[in-house]
Amino acid sequence: AKCVIKLILNVAEVINNDKDTNKLLKVVFIPNYNVRLAQYIIPGADVSQHLSTCGMEASGTSNMKFAMNGSLILATLDGATAEILDEVGEKNMFVFGTRAANADAVRALQHQGNAQHIDPRFHNVLTRIRAGDFGPPQEYEAALSKLSTEQDDYLLGADFGSYLEAQARLDRTFRDEEEWTRMAMLNCAGMGKFSSDATVAKYAQQIWNIQPASSSASR
């Protein structure tokens, strides 16, 4: 994890000092993320990205918080993202990546060294890192070794092209203010199922087997 954070910071240094783009794009790493910071970040976000590998990690409830606040979701179809999709529909999200049902088959191909499905742009990213464009490449050797086709169990290479295509769809949609607003409103409206009240009531009924107290009992 420290290696990845180091890479993020070095990529940020390159992007943020590029005179051609730094007025349009910034990379910021926020340390010590907590609830207080979330209270500012979540309501102010236009997009929430959830990049877990289907079947290996569950996207947590943070994507629900973002959607409740009008943010659109770019994500793999994993964990809570799949539940949100059932409520708002895939056309109102930006879904990408290998589906859980196919992940093991793709992983098996990679273990055999089959890289035909890997997007060339992913190889270009690794080449740039190894060339030292983002700092001394030896600092990232541990991470780079895990991204070889045979060892890439999180399918970063396999999903990279799909991610870029989803990001391009998102960019096109963002330029259409009316469509973006429509999708954001539908995301907000579809989050009622995931409210705290509904969740507590479901736990009480299905797991704890308790009934709510009457108002007279609480006096």
PDB file of N, CA and C in Angstrom, residues 98 106 110 115 117-123 126 146-149 152-163:
ATOM      1  N   THR A  98     -14.389  -6.927 -15.847  1.00  0.00           N
ATOM      2  CA  THR A  98     -14.750  -8.342 -15.878  1.00  0.00           C
ATOM      3  C   THR A  98     -15.829  -8.628 -14.843  1.00  0.00           C
ATOM      4  N   VAL A 106     -10.712 -15.714 -16.806  1.00  0.00           N
ATOM      5  CA  VAL A 106      -9.722 -14.735 -17.266  1.00  0.00           C
ATOM      6  C   VAL A 106      -8.418 -14.900 -16.500  1.00  0.00           C
ATOM      7  N   GLN A 110      -4.496 -15.832 -17.810  1.00  0.00           N
ATOM      8  CA  GLN A 110      -3.325 -15.027 -17.477  1.00  0.00           C
ATOM      9  C   GLN A 110      -2.241 -15.870 -16.819  1.00  0.00           C
ATOM     10  N   ALA A 115      -1.791 -13.048 -22.877  1.00  0.00           N
ATOM     11  CA  ALA A 115      -1.976 -11.609 -22.669  1.00  0.00           C
ATOM     12  C   ALA A 115      -2.730 -10.943 -23.814  1.00  0.00           C
ATOM     13  N   HIS A 117      -5.767 -10.375 -24.270  1.00  0.00           N
ATOM     14  CA  HIS A 117      -6.893  -9.537 -23.877  1.00  0.00           C
ATOM     15  C   HIS A 117      -6.442  -8.284 -23.110  1.00  0.00           C
ATOM     16  N   ILE A 118      -5.140  -8.128 -22.907  1.00  0.00           N
ATOM     17  CA  ILE A 118      -4.629  -6.979 -22.160  1.00  0.00           C
ATOM     18  C   ILE A 118      -4.545  -5.759 -23.087  1.00  0.00           C
ATOM     19  N   ASP A 119      -5.119  -4.650 -22.667  1.00  0.00           N
ATOM     20  CA  ASP A 119      -5.124  -3.448 -23.482  1.00  0.00           C
ATOM     21  C   ASP A 119      -3.689  -2.921 -23.625  1.00  0.00           C
ATOM     22  N   PRO A 120      -3.258  -2.582 -24.832  1.00  0.00           N
ATOM     23  CA  PRO A 120      -1.891  -2.071 -25.037  1.00  0.00           C
ATOM     24  C   PRO A 120      -1.599  -0.822 -24.208  1.00  0.00           C
ATOM     25  N   ARG A 121      -2.604  -0.045 -23.901  1.00  0.00           N
ATOM     26  CA  ARG A 121      -2.392   1.168 -23.111  1.00  0.00           C
ATOM     27  C   ARG A 121      -1.955   0.839 -21.685  1.00  0.00           C
ATOM     28  N   PHE A 122      -2.323  -0.333 -21.207  1.00  0.00           N
ATOM     29  CA  PHE A 122      -1.870  -0.756 -19.881  1.00  0.00           C
ATOM     30  C   PHE A 122      -0.372  -1.037 -19.909  1.00  0.00           C
ATOM     31  N   HIS A 123       0.077  -1.713 -20.962  1.00  0.00           N
ATOM     32  CA  HIS A 123       1.507  -1.970 -21.107  1.00  0.00           C
ATOM     33  C   HIS A 123       2.270  -0.653 -21.216  1.00  0.00           C
ATOM     34  N   LEU A 126       2.840   0.786 -17.720  1.00  0.00           N
ATOM     35  CA  LEU A 126       3.931   0.102 -17.016  1.00  0.00           C
ATOM     36  C   LEU A 126       5.290   0.502 -17.582  1.00  0.00           C
ATOM     37  N   LYS A 146       3.776  -7.544  -9.425  1.00  0.00           N
ATOM     38  CA  LYS A 146       2.425  -8.088  -9.253  1.00  0.00           C
ATOM     39  C   LYS A 146       1.508  -7.757 -10.428  1.00  0.00           C
ATOM     40  N   LEU A 147       1.984  -6.899 -11.326  1.00  0.00           N
ATOM     41  CA  LEU A 147       1.167  -6.499 -12.463  1.00  0.00           C
ATOM     42  C   LEU A 147       1.568  -7.201 -13.754  1.00  0.00           C
ATOM     43  N   SER A 148       2.502  -8.129 -13.666  1.00  0.00           N
ATOM     44  CA  SER A 148       2.792  -8.953 -14.839  1.00  0.00           C
ATOM     45  C   SER A 148       1.565  -9.804 -15.135  1.00  0.00           C
ATOM     46  N   THR A 149       1.389 -10.181 -16.389  1.00  0.00           N
ATOM     47  CA  THR A 149       0.175 -10.904 -16.789  1.00  0.00           C
ATOM     48  C   THR A 149      -0.055 -12.136 -15.932  1.00  0.00           C
ATOM     49  N   ASP A 152      -1.133 -10.981 -12.215  1.00  0.00           N
ATOM     50  CA  ASP A 152      -2.139  -9.931 -12.057  1.00  0.00           C
ATOM     51  C   ASP A 152      -3.492 -10.535 -11.668  1.00  0.00           C
ATOM     52  N   ASP A 153      -3.589 -11.027 -10.447  1.00  0.00           N
ATOM     53  CA  ASP A 153      -4.812 -11.684  -9.994  1.00  0.00           C
ATOM     54  C   ASP A 153      -5.966 -10.703  -9.802  1.00  0.00           C
ATOM     55  N   TYR A 154      -5.667  -9.413  -9.695  1.00  0.00           N
ATOM     56  CA  TYR A 154      -6.735  -8.418  -9.567  1.00  0.00           C
ATOM     57  C   TYR A 154      -7.219  -7.898 -10.924  1.00  0.00           C
ATOM     58  N   LEU A 155      -6.667  -8.459 -12.007  1.00  0.00           N
ATOM     59  CA  LEU A 155      -7.144  -8.211 -13.382  1.00  0.00           C
ATOM     60  C   LEU A 155      -7.072  -6.732 -13.780  1.00  0.00           C
ATOM     61  N   LEU A 156      -6.064  -6.029 -13.284  1.00  0.00           N
ATOM     62  CA  LEU A 156      -5.929  -4.623 -13.659  1.00  0.00           C
ATOM     63  C   LEU A 156      -5.708  -4.468 -15.160  1.00  0.00           C
ATOM     64  N   GLY A 157      -4.848  -5.319 -15.713  1.00  0.00           N
ATOM     65  CA  GLY A 157      -4.588  -5.237 -17.143  1.00  0.00           C
ATOM     66  C   GLY A 157      -5.802  -5.605 -17.974  1.00  0.00           C
ATOM     67  N   ALA A 158      -6.516  -6.633 -17.540  1.00  0.00           N
ATOM     68  CA  ALA A 158      -7.691  -7.085 -18.277  1.00  0.00           C
ATOM     69  C   ALA A 158      -8.801  -6.044 -18.271  1.00  0.00           C
ATOM     70  N   ASP A 159      -8.928  -5.304 -17.176  1.00  0.00           N
ATOM     71  CA  ASP A 159     -10.026  -4.349 -17.034  1.00  0.00           C
ATOM     72  C   ASP A 159      -9.656  -2.924 -17.451  1.00  0.00           C
ATOM     73  N   PHE A 160      -8.390  -2.685 -17.776  1.00  0.00           N
ATOM     74  CA  PHE A 160      -7.920  -1.318 -18.009  1.00  0.00           C
ATOM     75  C   PHE A 160      -8.621  -0.668 -19.197  1.00  0.00           C
ATOM     76  N   GLY A 161      -8.731  -1.372 -20.310  1.00  0.00           N
ATOM     77  CA  GLY A 161      -9.382  -0.819 -21.500  1.00  0.00           C
ATOM     78  C   GLY A 161     -10.845  -0.511 -21.241  1.00  0.00           C
ATOM     79  N   SER A 162     -11.514  -1.416 -20.545  1.00  0.00           N
ATOM     80  CA  SER A 162     -12.924  -1.212 -20.205  1.00  0.00           C
ATOM     81  C   SER A 162     -13.093   0.005 -19.306  1.00  0.00           C
ATOM     82  N   TYR A 163     -12.152   0.189 -18.374  1.00  0.00           N
ATOM     83  CA  TYR A 163     -12.196   1.361 -17.495  1.00  0.00           C
ATOM     84  C   TYR A 163     -12.068   2.655 -18.305  1.00  0.00           C
TER      85      TYR A 163
END
